[in-house]
Coordinates of C-alpha atoms in Angstrom, one line a residue:
M1 CA 0.0 0.0 0.0
P2 CA 1.2 3.6 -0.5
V3 CA 3.6 5.1 1.9
V4 CA 3.8 8.9 2.3
D5 CA 6.7 10.8 3.8
I6 CA 5.6 13.6 6.1
D7 CA 7.6 16.6 7.3
T8 CA 5.9 17.0 10.7
D9 CA 6.8 20.7 11.0
D10 CA 5.2 21.3 7.7
L11 CA 2.2 19.2 8.7
R12 CA 1.8 21.2 11.9
H13 CA 1.9 24.5 10.0
L14 CA -0.7 23.4 7.4
A15 CA -3.0 21.8 10.1
S16 CA -2.7 24.7 12.5
T17 CA -1.7 22.6 15.4
E18 CA 1.2 22.3 17.8
N19 CA 0.7 18.7 18.7
S20 CA 3.8 16.5 19.2
D21 CA 4.8 13.8 16.8
D22 CA 3.4 11.2 19.2
V23 CA 0.0 12.9 19.2
L24 CA 0.1 13.2 15.5
K25 CA 0.8 9.5 15.1
R26 CA -2.2 8.7 17.3
D27 CA -4.5 11.1 15.5
L28 CA -3.4 9.9 12.0
F29 CA -3.9 6.3 13.1
A30 CA -7.5 7.2 13.9
L31 CA -7.8 8.4 10.3
G32 CA -6.4 5.2 8.9
L33 CA -2.8 6.2 8.4
E34 CA -0.4 3.8 10.1
Y35 CA 3.1 4.9 11.2
E36 CA 5.8 2.9 9.4
G37 CA 9.1 4.6 10.4
E38 CA 11.3 7.5 9.6
T39 CA 13.4 8.5 6.6
E40 CA 17.0 9.4 6.8
D41 CA 16.0 13.1 6.8
G42 CA 13.8 12.6 9.9
E43 CA 10.4 12.6 8.0
L44 CA 7.7 10.3 9.3
Q45 CA 6.4 7.6 7.0
F46 CA 2.8 6.6 7.0
E47 CA 1.1 3.8 5.2
F48 CA -2.6 3.9 4.3
A49 CA -5.2 2.1 2.2
P50 CA -5.1 3.4 -1.3
D51 CA -8.7 4.6 -1.3
R52 CA -7.9 8.0 0.1
L53 CA -5.7 9.3 -2.7
D54 CA -6.2 12.9 -1.6
R55 CA -3.9 12.0 1.3
L56 CA -0.9 11.3 -0.9
S57 CA 0.6 14.6 0.1
V58 CA 1.2 16.5 3.4
E59 CA -1.4 19.0 2.2
G60 CA -4.1 16.3 2.0
V61 CA -3.1 14.8 5.3
A62 CA -3.2 18.2 6.9
R63 CA -6.7 18.8 5.5
S64 CA -8.0 15.6 7.1
L65 CA -6.5 16.7 10.4
R66 CA -8.0 20.1 10.2
Y67 CA -11.4 18.5 9.9
Q68 CA -10.7 16.1 12.7
Y69 CA -9.6 18.9 15.0
G70 CA -12.7 21.0 14.1
H71 CA -10.7 23.8 12.4
D72 CA -12.7 23.2 9.1
R73 CA -16.2 21.9 8.5
G74 CA -18.2 20.8 5.5
V75 CA -17.4 20.8 1.8
Y76 CA -14.7 23.2 0.6
V77 CA -14.3 24.0 -3.0
P78 CA -11.5 26.4 -4.1
S79 CA -12.4 29.6 -5.9
T80 CA -11.3 29.7 -9.5
N81 CA -10.4 32.5 -11.9
D82 CA -11.7 32.6 -15.5
S83 CA -9.8 30.7 -18.1
Q84 CA -6.9 32.4 -19.9
W85 CA -5.4 29.3 -21.4
V86 CA -6.7 26.8 -23.9
I87 CA -5.5 23.3 -24.5
E88 CA -6.4 22.5 -28.2
V89 CA -6.6 18.8 -28.9
D90 CA -5.4 18.1 -32.5
E91 CA -6.9 15.2 -34.5
S92 CA -3.4 13.8 -34.8
V93 CA -3.3 12.8 -31.1
P94 CA -2.6 9.1 -30.8
E95 CA -5.9 7.2 -30.4
E96 CA -4.3 5.1 -27.6
R97 CA -4.0 8.2 -25.4
P98 CA -6.7 10.7 -26.5
Y99 CA -7.6 12.5 -23.3
V100 CA -6.1 15.6 -21.7
T101 CA -7.0 18.0 -18.9
G102 CA -5.3 20.9 -17.1
A103 CA -5.3 23.8 -14.8
V104 CA -3.3 26.9 -13.9
V105 CA -2.3 27.8 -10.4
R106 CA -0.9 31.3 -9.7
G107 CA 0.7 33.1 -6.7
L108 CA 2.6 30.2 -5.1
D109 CA 5.4 30.8 -2.7
M110 CA 7.4 27.6 -3.4
S111 CA 9.7 26.4 -0.7
E112 CA 11.8 23.4 -0.7
E113 CA 9.2 21.6 1.4
S114 CA 6.3 22.5 -0.9
L115 CA 8.3 21.6 -4.0
Q116 CA 9.2 18.2 -2.6
S117 CA 5.6 17.6 -1.5
L118 CA 4.4 18.4 -5.1
I119 CA 7.0 16.0 -6.6
Q120 CA 5.9 13.2 -4.1
L121 CA 2.2 13.8 -4.9
Q122 CA 2.9 13.6 -8.6
E123 CA 4.8 10.3 -8.3
K124 CA 2.3 8.7 -5.9
L125 CA -0.6 9.6 -8.2
H126 CA 1.4 8.1 -11.1
A127 CA 1.8 4.9 -9.1
T128 CA -1.8 4.6 -8.0
M129 CA -4.5 6.2 -10.1
G130 CA -2.2 6.6 -13.1
R131 CA -1.2 2.9 -13.1
K132 CA 2.5 3.8 -13.4
R133 CA 1.6 6.5 -16.0
A134 CA -0.2 4.1 -18.3
K135 CA -3.7 5.4 -17.4
G136 CA -2.7 8.9 -16.5
A137 CA 0.4 11.0 -16.4
I138 CA 1.0 14.5 -14.8
G139 CA 3.1 17.3 -16.2
V140 CA 3.8 20.4 -14.1
H141 CA 5.4 23.4 -15.8
D142 CA 6.7 26.9 -14.9
L143 CA 4.0 29.0 -16.6
T144 CA 6.3 31.9 -17.2
M145 CA 8.3 29.8 -19.6
L146 CA 5.3 29.0 -21.8
K147 CA 4.3 31.2 -24.8
G148 CA 0.8 30.5 -26.0
S149 CA -0.8 31.5 -29.3
R150 CA -3.1 34.5 -28.5
A151 CA -6.7 34.6 -29.7
E152 CA -9.7 36.7 -28.9
S153 CA -12.7 35.1 -27.1
G154 CA -15.9 36.1 -25.5
A155 CA -19.1 37.6 -27.0
S156 CA -17.4 40.9 -27.6
G157 CA -14.0 39.5 -28.5
S158 CA -12.5 41.5 -25.8
E159 CA -10.9 38.6 -23.8
Q160 CA -7.5 37.2 -24.7
T161 CA -6.7 33.5 -24.4
K162 CA -3.4 31.7 -25.0
T163 CA -3.4 28.3 -26.7
I164 CA -1.2 25.3 -26.5
T165 CA -1.7 22.2 -28.5
Y166 CA -1.9 18.5 -27.6
R167 CA -1.0 16.6 -30.8
G168 CA 0.8 13.6 -32.2
L169 CA 4.2 13.5 -33.8
A170 CA 6.4 11.1 -35.6
P171 CA 9.2 9.5 -33.4
D172 CA 11.9 11.6 -35.2
E173 CA 9.8 14.6 -36.2
D174 CA 11.1 17.2 -33.7
R175 CA 13.7 17.8 -31.0
F176 CA 13.7 19.2 -27.4
V177 CA 15.8 19.2 -24.3
P178 CA 14.3 16.8 -21.7
L179 CA 14.6 17.2 -17.9
D180 CA 18.1 16.2 -16.7
G181 CA 19.3 16.5 -20.3
D182 CA 22.2 18.6 -21.6
S183 CA 21.3 18.4 -25.3
D184 CA 18.3 18.1 -27.5
Y185 CA 16.8 14.7 -28.4
T186 CA 14.1 13.4 -30.7
P187 CA 11.3 11.5 -28.8
E188 CA 12.7 8.3 -30.3
E189 CA 16.2 9.1 -28.9
V190 CA 14.7 9.9 -25.5
L191 CA 13.3 6.4 -25.3
S192 CA 16.6 4.8 -26.1
E193 CA 19.2 7.1 -24.6
H194 CA 17.6 9.0 -21.6
P195 CA 17.3 7.1 -18.3
T196 CA 13.7 8.2 -17.7
G197 CA 12.9 7.5 -21.4
E198 CA 14.2 4.0 -21.1
Q199 CA 12.1 3.4 -17.9
Y200 CA 8.8 4.4 -19.6
A201 CA 9.5 3.5 -23.2
D202 CA 7.1 0.5 -23.1
L203 CA 4.2 2.9 -22.7
V204 CA 4.5 4.4 -26.1
T205 CA 6.9 2.4 -28.3
E206 CA 3.9 0.6 -30.1
Y207 CA 2.3 4.0 -31.0
E208 CA 2.6 5.1 -34.6
R209 CA 2.6 8.7 -33.4
Y210 CA 3.8 9.8 -30.0
P211 CA 1.9 12.2 -27.7
A212 CA 3.3 15.7 -27.6
I213 CA 2.4 19.1 -26.2
Y214 CA 3.5 22.3 -28.0
D215 CA 3.4 26.0 -27.2
D216 CA 4.4 28.8 -29.7
I217 CA 8.1 28.1 -28.9
G218 CA 7.9 24.4 -29.6
L219 CA 7.7 21.0 -28.0
F220 CA 7.8 21.2 -24.2
S221 CA 6.2 18.0 -23.0
F222 CA 6.5 14.4 -24.1
P223 CA 3.7 12.6 -22.1
P224 CA 3.7 10.2 -20.4
V225 CA 7.5 9.9 -20.5
I226 CA 9.1 13.2 -19.6
N227 CA 8.8 17.0 -19.6
G228 CA 11.1 19.5 -21.3
R229 CA 13.9 21.2 -19.4
R230 CA 12.6 24.6 -20.5
T231 CA 9.5 24.6 -18.3
E232 CA 11.2 22.9 -15.3
V233 CA 9.6 23.9 -11.9
T234 CA 12.0 25.2 -9.3
E235 CA 11.7 27.0 -5.9
N236 CA 11.6 30.2 -7.8
S237 CA 8.5 29.2 -9.7
R238 CA 5.3 31.2 -8.8
D239 CA 2.8 30.3 -11.5
L240 CA 2.3 26.7 -12.6
F241 CA 0.7 25.1 -15.7
I242 CA -0.6 21.6 -15.0
E243 CA -1.4 19.2 -17.8
M244 CA -2.4 15.6 -17.6
T245 CA -2.9 13.1 -20.4
G246 CA -4.3 9.6 -20.3
T247 CA -6.6 6.8 -21.5
D248 CA -9.6 7.9 -19.4
Q249 CA -11.0 11.4 -18.9
W250 CA -12.4 10.8 -15.4
T251 CA -9.1 9.5 -14.1
I252 CA -7.0 12.4 -15.2
D253 CA -9.7 14.9 -14.1
K254 CA -9.6 13.5 -10.6
M255 CA -5.8 13.4 -10.5
C256 CA -5.9 17.1 -11.6
T257 CA -8.4 18.0 -8.9
I258 CA -6.3 16.4 -6.1
V259 CA -3.2 18.3 -7.3
C260 CA -5.2 21.6 -7.4
Y261 CA -6.4 21.1 -3.8
A262 CA -2.9 20.5 -2.7
L263 CA -1.6 23.7 -4.3
D264 CA -4.6 25.6 -3.0
A265 CA -3.6 24.6 0.5
R266 CA -0.2 26.3 -0.3
G267 CA -1.9 29.6 -1.1
G268 CA -2.2 29.2 -4.8
Q269 CA -5.0 30.6 -6.9
V270 CA -6.6 28.1 -9.2
E271 CA -7.4 29.3 -12.7
R272 CA -9.5 27.3 -15.1
V273 CA -8.3 26.0 -18.4
T274 CA -10.4 25.3 -21.5
V275 CA -9.9 21.9 -23.2
E276 CA -11.0 22.0 -26.8
Y277 CA -11.6 18.6 -28.4
P278 CA -12.6 18.5 -32.1
D279 CA -16.2 17.8 -31.1
T280 CA -16.6 19.2 -27.6
E281 CA -15.3 21.7 -25.1
L282 CA -14.5 21.1 -21.4
D283 CA -14.0 23.6 -18.6
R284 CA -11.3 22.3 -16.2
P285 CA -10.4 21.5 -13.5
D286 CA -13.7 19.7 -12.7
L287 CA -14.5 20.9 -9.2
S288 CA -18.2 19.7 -9.2
V289 CA -19.7 18.4 -6.0
T290 CA -21.5 15.0 -6.2
E291 CA -24.4 13.8 -4.1
K292 CA -25.0 10.5 -2.3
T293 CA -27.7 9.3 0.1
V294 CA -27.5 7.3 3.3
E295 CA -30.2 6.0 5.5
H296 CA -30.2 6.9 9.2
E297 CA -31.3 3.4 10.2
R298 CA -28.4 1.8 8.2
I299 CA -25.9 4.2 9.9
E300 CA -27.0 3.0 13.4
S301 CA -27.2 -0.6 12.3
I302 CA -23.6 -0.6 10.9
L303 CA -22.0 1.4 13.7
G304 CA -24.1 -0.2 16.5
V305 CA -24.8 3.2 18.2
D306 CA -27.8 5.4 18.6
L307 CA -27.4 8.8 16.9
T308 CA -29.5 11.9 16.6
T309 CA -30.0 13.7 13.3
E310 CA -27.7 16.5 14.7
N311 CA -25.0 14.0 15.5
V312 CA -25.0 12.6 12.0
V313 CA -24.9 16.0 10.4
D314 CA -22.1 17.0 12.8
Y315 CA -20.0 13.9 12.0
L316 CA -20.4 14.3 8.3
E317 CA -19.4 17.9 8.4
R318 CA -16.3 17.0 10.4
A319 CA -15.5 14.5 7.7
G320 CA -15.4 17.3 5.1
L321 CA -18.9 16.6 3.8
D322 CA -22.2 18.5 3.8
A323 CA -25.5 16.8 4.9
N324 CA -29.1 17.7 4.5
P325 CA -31.6 15.5 6.3
T326 CA -34.9 14.8 4.7
T327 CA -38.1 16.1 6.2
D328 CA -38.6 12.8 8.2
E329 CA -35.0 12.9 9.2
R330 CA -34.5 9.2 8.2
R331 CA -32.3 9.9 5.2
Y332 CA -29.5 12.3 4.4
E333 CA -28.5 13.9 1.1
V334 CA -24.7 14.2 1.4
A335 CA -22.6 16.5 -0.7
V336 CA -19.1 15.0 -1.6
P337 CA -16.2 17.2 -2.5
P338 CA -14.5 16.6 -5.9
Y339 CA -11.2 15.3 -4.4
R340 CA -12.9 12.3 -2.8
V341 CA -12.5 9.6 -5.4
D342 CA -13.3 6.9 -2.8
V343 CA -17.0 7.7 -2.0
L344 CA -18.9 5.2 -4.2
H345 CA -21.6 3.9 -1.9
S346 CA -23.4 4.8 1.3
I347 CA -21.1 2.5 3.3
D348 CA -18.3 4.9 2.5
L349 CA -20.2 7.7 4.1
I350 CA -20.9 5.5 7.1
D351 CA -17.1 4.9 7.4
D352 CA -16.6 8.6 7.5
I353 CA -19.2 9.0 10.2
G354 CA -17.6 6.2 12.2
R355 CA -14.2 7.8 12.1
A356 CA -15.6 11.2 13.1
Y357 CA -17.4 9.5 16.0
G358 CA -14.2 7.5 16.8
F359 CA -13.9 3.8 16.2
N360 CA -12.1 3.5 19.5
E361 CA -15.2 4.8 21.2
L362 CA -17.4 2.0 19.9
E363 CA -18.2 -0.6 22.5
P364 CA -17.8 -4.2 21.4
R365 CA -21.0 -6.2 21.6
Y366 CA -22.1 -9.7 20.7
P367 CA -24.4 -10.1 17.6
D368 CA -28.1 -10.5 18.2
V369 CA -28.0 -14.1 16.8
S370 CA -25.8 -17.0 17.6
T371 CA -24.2 -19.0 14.8
I372 CA -21.9 -21.9 14.6
G373 CA -19.2 -21.9 11.9
G374 CA -19.2 -24.5 9.3
C375 CA -19.0 -25.3 5.6
H376 CA -21.6 -24.0 3.2
D377 CA -23.9 -26.6 1.8
R378 CA -22.5 -25.9 -1.7
T379 CA -19.0 -26.5 -0.5
L380 CA -20.1 -29.8 1.1
L381 CA -21.7 -30.8 -2.2
E382 CA -18.5 -29.9 -4.1
D383 CA -16.4 -32.0 -1.8
A384 CA -18.7 -34.9 -2.2
V385 CA -18.7 -34.8 -6.0
R386 CA -14.9 -34.4 -5.9
D387 CA -14.6 -37.4 -3.7
V388 CA -16.6 -39.5 -6.2
L389 CA -14.5 -38.3 -9.2
V390 CA -11.2 -38.9 -7.4
G391 CA -12.5 -42.3 -6.3
V392 CA -13.0 -43.5 -9.9
G393 CA -9.5 -42.3 -11.0
F394 CA -9.8 -38.6 -12.0
E395 CA -7.2 -36.1 -11.0
D396 CA -8.7 -32.9 -9.5
T397 CA -7.5 -29.6 -11.0
L398 CA -8.0 -25.9 -10.3
N399 CA -7.8 -23.6 -13.3
F400 CA -8.1 -19.9 -13.9
Y401 CA -11.7 -18.6 -14.1
L402 CA -10.6 -15.9 -16.5
G403 CA -9.9 -16.7 -20.1
S404 CA -10.3 -15.4 -23.6
E405 CA -13.0 -15.6 -26.3
R406 CA -10.5 -17.5 -28.4
E407 CA -10.0 -20.2 -25.9
C408 CA -13.7 -20.4 -24.8
F409 CA -15.2 -20.2 -28.2
D410 CA -13.0 -20.1 -31.3
R411 CA -10.8 -23.1 -30.4
M412 CA -13.9 -25.0 -29.4
N413 CA -15.7 -24.6 -32.8
I414 CA -18.2 -22.1 -31.3
D415 CA -19.4 -19.1 -33.3
L416 CA -21.4 -17.0 -30.9
T417 CA -23.1 -15.0 -33.6
S418 CA -24.5 -18.1 -35.3
Q419 CA -25.0 -20.2 -32.2
A420 CA -26.8 -17.7 -30.0
S421 CA -30.4 -18.6 -29.2
D422 CA -32.8 -19.0 -26.3
E423 CA -31.7 -22.6 -25.9
N424 CA -27.9 -22.3 -26.1
P425 CA -25.7 -25.4 -25.8
V426 CA -23.5 -25.6 -22.7
G427 CA -20.8 -22.8 -22.8
V428 CA -22.4 -21.0 -25.7
A429 CA -23.5 -17.7 -24.0
P430 CA -22.4 -14.0 -24.1
P431 CA -19.4 -13.7 -21.7
A432 CA -18.8 -11.2 -19.0
T433 CA -15.9 -9.2 -20.3
I434 CA -13.1 -7.4 -18.4
E435 CA -13.2 -3.7 -19.2
E436 CA -9.4 -3.2 -18.8
P437 CA -7.8 -6.6 -19.1
Y438 CA -4.2 -7.0 -17.9
S439 CA -3.5 -9.5 -20.8
E440 CA -5.1 -10.6 -24.0
E441 CA -5.2 -14.1 -22.5
Y442 CA -7.6 -13.0 -19.7
T443 CA -10.4 -10.8 -21.2
I444 CA -13.5 -12.6 -20.1
V445 CA -14.9 -14.8 -17.3
R446 CA -15.1 -18.3 -18.8
T447 CA -18.6 -19.5 -19.7
W448 CA -17.7 -23.2 -19.2
A449 CA -14.8 -25.3 -17.8
L450 CA -14.1 -27.8 -20.6
P451 CA -11.8 -25.4 -22.5
S452 CA -9.7 -25.1 -19.4
L453 CA -9.3 -28.8 -19.1
L454 CA -8.4 -29.2 -22.8
M455 CA -5.7 -26.5 -22.3
V456 CA -4.3 -28.6 -19.5
L457 CA -4.3 -31.6 -21.9
E458 CA -2.6 -29.5 -24.5
N459 CA 0.1 -28.5 -22.2
N460 CA 0.8 -32.1 -21.1
T461 CA 1.1 -33.9 -24.4
H462 CA 4.5 -35.0 -23.3
R463 CA 3.0 -37.0 -20.5
S464 CA 1.9 -40.6 -20.8
Y465 CA -1.7 -41.6 -21.3
P466 CA -4.3 -42.2 -20.1
Q467 CA -5.0 -38.7 -18.6
T468 CA -8.3 -38.3 -16.7
L469 CA -8.9 -34.8 -15.4
A470 CA -11.8 -33.1 -13.6
E471 CA -12.6 -29.7 -12.2
I472 CA -15.4 -28.2 -10.1
G473 CA -15.3 -24.5 -10.5
L474 CA -16.9 -21.2 -11.6
A475 CA -18.5 -20.3 -14.9
A476 CA -20.5 -17.2 -15.8
H477 CA -22.4 -15.4 -18.6
I478 CA -24.3 -12.3 -19.2
D479 CA -27.9 -12.5 -18.0
E480 CA -30.0 -9.3 -18.0
Q481 CA -32.5 -10.9 -15.5
E482 CA -29.9 -11.1 -12.8
E483 CA -29.4 -8.1 -10.5
T484 CA -25.7 -8.0 -11.3
K485 CA -26.5 -8.7 -15.0
V486 CA -24.2 -11.7 -14.7
A487 CA -25.3 -15.3 -14.0
E488 CA -22.8 -17.4 -12.1
R489 CA -22.8 -21.1 -11.6
R490 CA -20.7 -23.9 -10.2
T491 CA -19.9 -26.5 -12.9
V492 CA -18.5 -30.0 -12.9
A493 CA -16.3 -30.9 -15.9
A494 CA -14.2 -33.9 -16.8
V495 CA -12.1 -35.2 -19.7
L496 CA -10.8 -38.8 -20.4
A497 CA -7.9 -38.8 -22.9
R498 CA -6.6 -42.1 -24.1
T499 CA -6.4 -44.2 -27.3
D500 CA -9.7 -45.9 -26.7
A501 CA -11.7 -43.1 -25.0
S502 CA -15.3 -43.2 -25.9
Y503 CA -18.8 -41.8 -25.1
E504 CA -19.6 -44.9 -23.1
D505 CA -16.5 -44.3 -20.8
A506 CA -17.7 -40.8 -20.0
K507 CA -21.3 -42.0 -19.4
A508 CA -20.1 -44.7 -17.0
T509 CA -18.6 -41.9 -14.8
L510 CA -21.8 -39.9 -14.9
Q511 CA -23.8 -43.0 -13.9
T512 CA -21.5 -43.4 -10.9
I513 CA -22.1 -39.8 -9.9
A514 CA -25.9 -40.3 -10.3
R515 CA -25.9 -43.4 -8.1
A516 CA -23.8 -41.7 -5.4
F517 CA -26.4 -38.9 -5.2
D518 CA -29.5 -41.0 -5.8
A519 CA -30.3 -39.1 -9.0
D520 CA -32.1 -40.4 -12.1
L521 CA -29.8 -40.0 -15.2
S522 CA -30.9 -39.9 -18.8
T523 CA -28.9 -38.9 -21.9
P524 CA -31.1 -38.0 -24.9
P525 CA -29.2 -37.3 -28.1
T526 CA -28.3 -33.7 -28.9
S527 CA -25.8 -31.7 -30.9
H528 CA -23.0 -29.4 -29.8
P529 CA -20.3 -27.6 -32.0
S530 CA -17.5 -28.9 -29.7
F531 CA -18.6 -32.6 -29.9
I532 CA -19.0 -35.2 -32.7
D533 CA -22.6 -35.4 -34.0
G534 CA -24.1 -38.8 -33.1
R535 CA -21.8 -39.2 -30.2
T536 CA -23.2 -36.3 -28.1
A537 CA -26.0 -36.2 -25.6
D538 CA -27.7 -34.0 -23.0
V539 CA -27.0 -34.7 -19.4
V540 CA -30.4 -34.8 -17.6
F541 CA -30.7 -35.4 -13.8
D542 CA -34.2 -36.1 -12.4
G543 CA -35.8 -34.6 -15.5
Q544 CA -33.7 -31.4 -15.4
S545 CA -31.3 -30.5 -18.2
A546 CA -27.9 -30.2 -16.6
G547 CA -25.2 -30.3 -19.2
V548 CA -23.6 -32.1 -22.1
I549 CA -21.6 -35.3 -22.7
G550 CA -19.8 -36.7 -25.7
E551 CA -16.7 -37.2 -27.7
I552 CA -14.7 -34.1 -28.6
H553 CA -14.8 -33.1 -32.2
P554 CA -11.6 -33.9 -34.2
S555 CA -11.2 -30.3 -35.3
V556 CA -11.1 -29.3 -31.6
L557 CA -8.5 -32.0 -30.9
V558 CA -6.3 -30.8 -33.8
E559 CA -6.6 -27.2 -32.6
H560 CA -5.2 -28.4 -29.2
D561 CA -2.5 -30.6 -30.7
L562 CA -4.1 -33.7 -29.2
E563 CA -3.4 -37.0 -31.0
V564 CA -5.7 -39.3 -28.9
P565 CA -9.5 -39.3 -28.6
V566 CA -11.1 -37.3 -25.7
A567 CA -14.4 -38.0 -24.1
A568 CA -15.8 -35.4 -21.9
F569 CA -18.8 -34.1 -20.0
E570 CA -19.9 -30.9 -18.1
F571 CA -23.0 -30.2 -16.0
D572 CA -24.3 -27.8 -13.4
L573 CA -23.4 -28.8 -9.9
E574 CA -26.8 -27.6 -8.4
T575 CA -28.7 -30.2 -10.5
I576 CA -27.7 -33.1 -8.2
E577 CA -28.4 -31.4 -4.9

């Protein structure tokens, strides 16, 4: 989890307190920040859960302390001046990194402490929300070193704005002097010859055009890799230009908001920036307040204490929120400041109330009902089926529940577009997809388990036969009737791979399972794209359709480099309860 270095003298100044280091450690622990040690420079290190990203700097930690001590109450939103700068997004921007946001902050009195805090906040946001700069990257520049193209704006044309451009450029199209550099480089040379460029080269090397930000003088930022030396921020900088690029507008907007709040705490005046996309225009930073609701009864139920309406409003305001009780005082409309990226549900508001109340003040109590720990009925059933399969010679396996459409469908002879119907064969259903997959191999939640077992066989062709494998695990598919829009099930799958493997061998195993659970088994003929026609049947337990059994189709065997026949079956676990 993130660890933040805190200069306690700086913290005391920003939090308007004279508390000792020991008292600060205690108070920060109550807020969820745990003391981890000291740096060589004597700064204290605190670890905290990565939900409160607004505390990635001493300014954010001080803000939380000010609320805890009662110096501040309710939602605070910095005042902003009108926009004088425009970020124009050119159509040449790489499609892999299309989004940008920004802000101007003026009138800062940069000290060594505030500069180091800004650098730390930048790097911590890169590591967390920015996903090591892949999702969002921050550039902070000395505004006085920028020269923007001037243009008239406003209804009367009396206002002047300055424009910089976010665009794409070829790897060797232009040159600039990067931070910590003594000569000019092309972006391509930065990636191969500059230490920072080498570190982040993987983020952009596959792009046809690299992201770049220009002013009237020329290239001054090569996101997400490195800024130019011309606009480097020092202790003498008073006005800053902040730009952020990324793959998601919400993420970089929230990162920008957190930085603006930190600089506002240092006395800076935030100034809006206009972001002009080809088809829309944004006013940034986004300092809009969001609204959530929470029930009074749920607050008392979760915390286990009786609270008045006044108590709840007081605790929410001490957490930096605003609360308006409804007329019956059983529900609260809560205003959430823009830097709080962690408030998603009402339980997050209750957590804030609990911390303001003091978790250490809660009295432990036994629950109203007594229970005895034990295995869930489903787990007992899984273990019983597993014992039967192992008893007849199957080797139990545990495979990944995530997979790819290629493994679940393409390599199994399944075409979702042509196979989709109200009565889909086993495994043929729209999958739940991963919005931002880590790898092309894990893009969906598997819809059935047989592809996983065939992959195991494929990876073990060098082993002797017979190979008999089984798995009891999770499968899922999209279902609009479910509250979560995804239907999950526990599935039982098995494969028999040997020179004489046949449908009858697989059915014999099913009959053993049916006898063990006193279930009536029938296997009417059916068809399935992964199995051989005429050697495939439905699995029906006690009149309920449960799955499929048969001999794997030769084209599927060839796709998996298998040279022996494979008989297999798969059925829903719950059908033999």
